[in-house]
Amino acid sequence: MRGASKKSLSSAATASAGPTKAVSKEVERIDQFFYTYADNSSVMIDPEGIETLCSHLEVPHTDVRILMLAWKMGCEKQGYFTLDEWRAGLKALRADSISKLKKAFPELVQEVTRPSNFQDFYIYAFRYCLTEDKKKCIEIPVACELLNLVLGLQFRPQVDKLSNYLKYQNDYKVINMDQWMGFMRFCNEINFPSLDNYDSDLAWPLILDNFVEWLRENKS
C-alpha cells in the first residue's frame, strides 16, 4: 500500500508539473517572438519594430487590427510594445509565431466588435493617441484618421460627412473625450441621413449641434 501511495503521489506531482511546464514553454516561445522585433537597448518593440512586424503580418501599420492588437495587449504608449504587454496579449490570443498571430486576427476582430467590448476599444483608441502626459485632446486631423479607422467600416456615410465637416470648420482645433464619445453616440442613435430624431435640446456636444446644422444647410 505504501508503494502504491508513493506512486500516486509521484503521478500527481508529474500531472501538476505538466501544465506548468507547458505554460512556461509557451511563455518562452512568446518571449522569443518578442525579441525578434524588440530593440536591444530599450527592450521594447519600437515603431521600427512594429513596422517590421506589420510587414511580416502583411498588413499596413495603419490597419485597425494593429490598434486592436494594442488594445488586447493593454499598451500604454503609442508605437511601443513592452514585454509584459506582449506576453499578456499573445498568451490570450494563443499566438507565439507570425502564422498563429495571423490566424488569431479574425477572432480578435470578432472580440473587439462585440457591443460589450467595442465602447472600451473606442475609448482606448482615443487615449492611445494622447501621445504626451496630461494631454486630454487630439488634433482634428488625428481625430479624422481615427474615426475612419474605428467607425469607418460600420458607419461609412456618417464618418465621411463628419470628417468633411471637421476639416471644413474653424471653431475647433482639437477634440476632447466628451466630443469623441458624442461621435459614436451620434452614429449609433441618429437616423442618417434624415437626422429626423436629432434633438439639439438634448445633451449633445455643441460641435455635433453645429455639424447637424451644417448638414441641414448643405443638404442637396
CSV table of C-alpha atoms in Angstrom, one decimal:
chain,number,residue,atom,x,y,z
A,1,MET,CA,0.0,0.0,0.0
A,2,ARG,CA,2.9,2.3,0.9
A,3,GLY,CA,4.4,1.8,-2.6
A,4,ALA,CA,1.1,2.5,-4.3
A,5,SER,CA,0.8,5.7,-2.3
A,6,LYS,CA,4.2,6.9,-3.4
A,7,LYS,CA,3.4,6.1,-7.0
A,8,SER,CA,0.1,8.0,-6.7
A,9,LEU,CA,1.9,11.0,-5.3
A,10,SER,CA,4.6,10.8,-8.0
A,11,SER,CA,1.9,10.7,-10.7
A,12,ALA,CA,0.0,13.6,-9.1
A,13,ALA,CA,3.2,15.7,-9.0
A,14,THR,CA,4.0,14.9,-12.6
A,15,ALA,CA,0.5,15.8,-13.7
A,16,SER,CA,0.6,19.1,-11.8
A,17,ALA,CA,4.0,19.9,-13.2
A,18,GLY,CA,2.9,19.1,-16.8
A,19,PRO,CA,0.6,22.2,-17.3
A,20,THR,CA,3.1,24.5,-15.6
A,21,LYS,CA,5.9,23.2,-17.8
A,22,ALA,CA,3.7,23.7,-20.9
A,23,VAL,CA,2.8,27.3,-19.8
A,24,SER,CA,6.5,28.2,-19.3
A,25,LYS,CA,7.4,26.8,-22.7
A,26,GLU,CA,4.6,28.8,-24.2
A,27,VAL,CA,5.9,32.0,-22.5
A,28,GLU,CA,9.4,31.2,-23.7
A,29,ARG,CA,8.2,31.0,-27.3
A,30,ILE,CA,6.2,34.2,-26.9
A,31,ASP,CA,9.3,35.9,-25.5
A,32,GLN,CA,11.4,34.6,-28.4
A,33,PHE,CA,8.8,36.0,-30.7
A,34,PHE,CA,9.0,39.4,-28.9
A,35,TYR,CA,12.8,39.6,-29.2
A,36,THR,CA,12.6,39.1,-33.0
A,37,TYR,CA,11.2,42.7,-33.1
A,38,ALA,CA,12.5,44.3,-29.9
A,39,ASP,CA,15.1,47.0,-29.8
A,40,ASN,CA,18.0,45.6,-27.8
A,41,SER,CA,18.7,48.9,-25.9
A,42,SER,CA,15.2,49.7,-24.8
A,43,VAL,CA,13.9,46.1,-24.6
A,44,MET,CA,10.7,47.3,-26.3
A,45,ILE,CA,9.2,46.9,-29.7
A,46,ASP,CA,9.5,50.4,-31.0
A,47,PRO,CA,7.9,52.0,-34.1
A,48,GLU,CA,10.5,50.5,-36.4
A,49,GLY,CA,9.9,47.0,-34.8
A,50,ILE,CA,6.2,47.4,-35.3
A,51,GLU,CA,6.7,48.3,-39.0
A,52,THR,CA,8.7,45.1,-39.4
A,53,LEU,CA,6.0,43.1,-37.5
A,54,CYS,CA,3.3,44.6,-39.8
A,55,SER,CA,5.4,43.7,-42.8
A,56,HIS,CA,5.6,40.1,-41.7
A,57,LEU,CA,1.9,40.1,-40.9
A,58,GLU,CA,1.3,41.5,-44.4
A,59,VAL,CA,-0.8,44.4,-43.1
A,60,PRO,CA,-0.1,48.2,-43.1
A,61,HIS,CA,0.8,49.7,-39.8
A,62,THR,CA,-2.4,51.8,-40.1
A,63,ASP,CA,-4.6,48.7,-40.2
A,64,VAL,CA,-7.3,48.8,-37.5
A,65,ARG,CA,-6.2,45.2,-36.5
A,66,ILE,CA,-2.9,46.6,-35.2
A,67,LEU,CA,-4.8,49.1,-33.0
A,68,MET,CA,-7.0,46.1,-31.9
A,69,LEU,CA,-3.8,44.2,-31.0
A,70,ALA,CA,-2.5,47.1,-29.0
A,71,TRP,CA,-5.9,47.2,-27.2
A,72,LYS,CA,-5.7,43.4,-26.5
A,73,MET,CA,-2.2,43.9,-25.0
A,74,GLY,CA,-3.2,46.9,-23.0
A,75,CYS,CA,-0.4,49.0,-24.5
A,76,GLU,CA,0.0,52.3,-22.7
A,77,LYS,CA,2.4,54.2,-25.1
A,78,GLN,CA,1.6,54.7,-28.7
A,79,GLY,CA,4.1,52.9,-31.0
A,80,TYR,CA,5.7,50.8,-28.3
A,81,PHE,CA,5.0,47.3,-27.0
A,82,THR,CA,6.7,46.2,-23.7
A,83,LEU,CA,7.5,42.6,-23.0
A,84,ASP,CA,4.7,42.4,-20.3
A,85,GLU,CA,2.1,43.8,-22.7
A,86,TRP,CA,3.2,41.5,-25.4
A,87,ARG,CA,3.0,38.4,-23.1
A,88,ALA,CA,-0.4,39.4,-21.8
A,89,GLY,CA,-1.9,39.9,-25.3
A,90,LEU,CA,-0.3,37.0,-27.1
A,91,LYS,CA,-1.0,34.5,-24.3
A,92,ALA,CA,-4.6,35.5,-24.5
A,93,LEU,CA,-4.5,35.1,-28.3
A,94,ARG,CA,-2.5,31.8,-28.1
A,95,ALA,CA,-0.1,33.2,-30.6
A,96,ASP,CA,3.7,32.5,-30.4
A,97,SER,CA,4.5,33.0,-34.1
A,98,ILE,CA,3.6,35.1,-37.1
A,99,SER,CA,1.4,32.4,-38.6
A,100,LYS,CA,-0.5,32.0,-35.3
A,101,LEU,CA,-0.9,35.7,-34.9
A,102,LYS,CA,-2.3,36.0,-38.4
A,103,LYS,CA,-4.8,33.2,-37.7
A,104,ALA,CA,-5.8,35.0,-34.4
A,105,PHE,CA,-6.9,38.2,-36.2
A,106,PRO,CA,-10.4,37.1,-37.2
A,107,GLU,CA,-11.1,36.1,-33.6
A,108,LEU,CA,-9.7,39.4,-32.3
A,109,VAL,CA,-11.8,41.4,-34.7
A,110,GLN,CA,-14.9,39.5,-33.5
A,111,GLU,CA,-14.0,40.1,-29.9
A,112,VAL,CA,-13.5,43.8,-30.4
A,113,THR,CA,-16.7,44.4,-32.4
A,114,ARG,CA,-18.9,42.8,-29.8
A,115,PRO,CA,-21.1,45.6,-28.3
A,116,SER,CA,-19.8,44.7,-24.8
A,117,ASN,CA,-16.2,45.4,-25.9
A,118,PHE,CA,-16.5,48.0,-28.6
A,119,GLN,CA,-17.0,51.0,-26.4
A,120,ASP,CA,-14.0,50.1,-24.4
A,121,PHE,CA,-12.0,49.8,-27.6
A,122,TYR,CA,-13.3,53.1,-28.9
A,123,ILE,CA,-12.3,54.9,-25.6
A,124,TYR,CA,-8.9,53.1,-25.8
A,125,ALA,CA,-8.3,54.3,-29.3
A,126,PHE,CA,-8.7,57.9,-28.2
A,127,ARG,CA,-6.5,57.5,-25.1
A,128,TYR,CA,-3.8,55.7,-27.2
A,129,CYS,CA,-3.5,58.8,-29.3
A,130,LEU,CA,-2.8,61.1,-26.4
A,131,THR,CA,1.0,61.0,-27.0
A,132,GLU,CA,2.0,63.3,-24.2
A,133,ASP,CA,1.5,63.1,-20.5
A,134,LYS,CA,-1.5,65.2,-19.3
A,135,LYS,CA,-2.7,65.6,-22.8
A,136,LYS,CA,-6.5,65.5,-23.0
A,137,CYS,CA,-7.3,66.3,-26.6
A,138,ILE,CA,-6.4,65.0,-30.1
A,139,GLU,CA,-5.9,67.3,-33.1
A,140,ILE,CA,-8.6,67.4,-35.8
A,141,PRO,CA,-6.5,65.6,-38.5
A,142,VAL,CA,-5.8,62.8,-36.0
A,143,ALA,CA,-9.4,62.6,-35.0
A,144,CYS,CA,-10.5,62.2,-38.6
A,145,GLU,CA,-8.0,59.4,-39.2
A,146,LEU,CA,-9.1,57.7,-36.0
A,147,LEU,CA,-12.8,58.0,-36.9
A,148,ASN,CA,-12.1,56.4,-40.2
A,149,LEU,CA,-10.2,53.6,-38.6
A,150,VAL,CA,-12.6,52.7,-35.8
A,151,LEU,CA,-16.0,53.7,-37.1
A,152,GLY,CA,-15.5,53.7,-40.9
A,153,LEU,CA,-16.4,50.1,-41.5
A,154,GLN,CA,-19.7,50.3,-39.6
A,155,PHE,CA,-20.7,53.9,-40.3
A,156,ARG,CA,-19.1,55.0,-43.6
A,157,PRO,CA,-21.6,57.7,-44.7
A,158,GLN,CA,-21.6,59.3,-41.2
A,159,VAL,CA,-17.8,59.2,-40.8
A,160,ASP,CA,-17.2,60.7,-44.3
A,161,LYS,CA,-19.6,63.6,-43.6
A,162,LEU,CA,-18.3,64.2,-40.1
A,163,SER,CA,-14.6,64.1,-41.3
A,164,ASN,CA,-15.5,66.6,-44.1
A,165,TYR,CA,-17.2,68.9,-41.5
A,166,LEU,CA,-14.3,68.7,-39.1
A,167,LYS,CA,-11.8,69.7,-41.8
A,168,TYR,CA,-14.1,72.5,-43.0
A,169,GLN,CA,-15.0,74.2,-39.7
A,170,ASN,CA,-12.7,76.6,-37.9
A,171,ASP,CA,-14.1,76.7,-34.4
A,172,TYR,CA,-12.3,73.6,-33.1
A,173,LYS,CA,-8.6,72.7,-33.4
A,174,VAL,CA,-8.8,69.7,-31.1
A,175,ILE,CA,-11.3,67.1,-30.0
A,176,ASN,CA,-11.8,66.1,-26.3
A,177,MET,CA,-13.2,62.8,-24.9
A,178,ASP,CA,-16.7,64.1,-24.5
A,179,GLN,CA,-16.9,65.1,-28.1
A,180,TRP,CA,-15.3,61.8,-29.2
A,181,MET,CA,-17.9,59.8,-27.3
A,182,GLY,CA,-20.6,62.0,-28.8
A,183,PHE,CA,-19.5,61.0,-32.3
A,184,MET,CA,-20.1,57.3,-31.5
A,185,ARG,CA,-23.4,58.0,-29.9
A,186,PHE,CA,-24.5,60.0,-32.9
A,187,CYS,CA,-23.6,57.2,-35.3
A,188,ASN,CA,-25.4,54.6,-33.1
A,189,GLU,CA,-28.6,56.6,-32.3
A,190,ILE,CA,-29.3,59.2,-35.1
A,191,ASN,CA,-31.2,58.3,-38.3
A,192,PHE,CA,-28.9,59.1,-41.1
A,193,PRO,CA,-29.1,61.0,-43.5
A,194,SER,CA,-32.6,62.2,-42.4
A,195,LEU,CA,-31.5,63.3,-38.9
A,196,ASP,CA,-35.2,63.4,-38.0
A,197,ASN,CA,-34.6,62.2,-34.5
A,198,TYR,CA,-31.8,64.6,-33.7
A,199,ASP,CA,-32.8,67.0,-30.9
A,200,SER,CA,-30.4,69.8,-30.1
A,201,ASP,CA,-32.1,70.4,-26.8
A,202,LEU,CA,-30.7,67.1,-25.6
A,203,ALA,CA,-27.2,66.8,-24.1
A,204,TRP,CA,-25.2,66.7,-27.3
A,205,PRO,CA,-21.7,68.3,-27.5
A,206,LEU,CA,-22.0,71.7,-29.3
A,207,ILE,CA,-19.8,70.5,-32.1
A,208,LEU,CA,-22.5,68.0,-33.0
A,209,ASP,CA,-25.2,70.6,-33.0
A,210,ASN,CA,-23.0,72.6,-35.4
A,211,PHE,CA,-22.4,69.5,-37.5
A,212,VAL,CA,-26.1,68.8,-37.8
A,213,GLU,CA,-26.8,72.4,-38.7
A,214,TRP,CA,-24.1,72.3,-41.4
A,215,LEU,CA,-25.6,69.1,-42.8
A,216,ARG,CA,-29.1,70.6,-43.0
A,217,GLU,CA,-27.8,73.8,-44.6
A,218,ASN,CA,-25.8,71.8,-47.2
A,219,LYS,CA,-28.5,69.2,-47.9
A,220,SER,CA,-28.9,68.8,-51.7
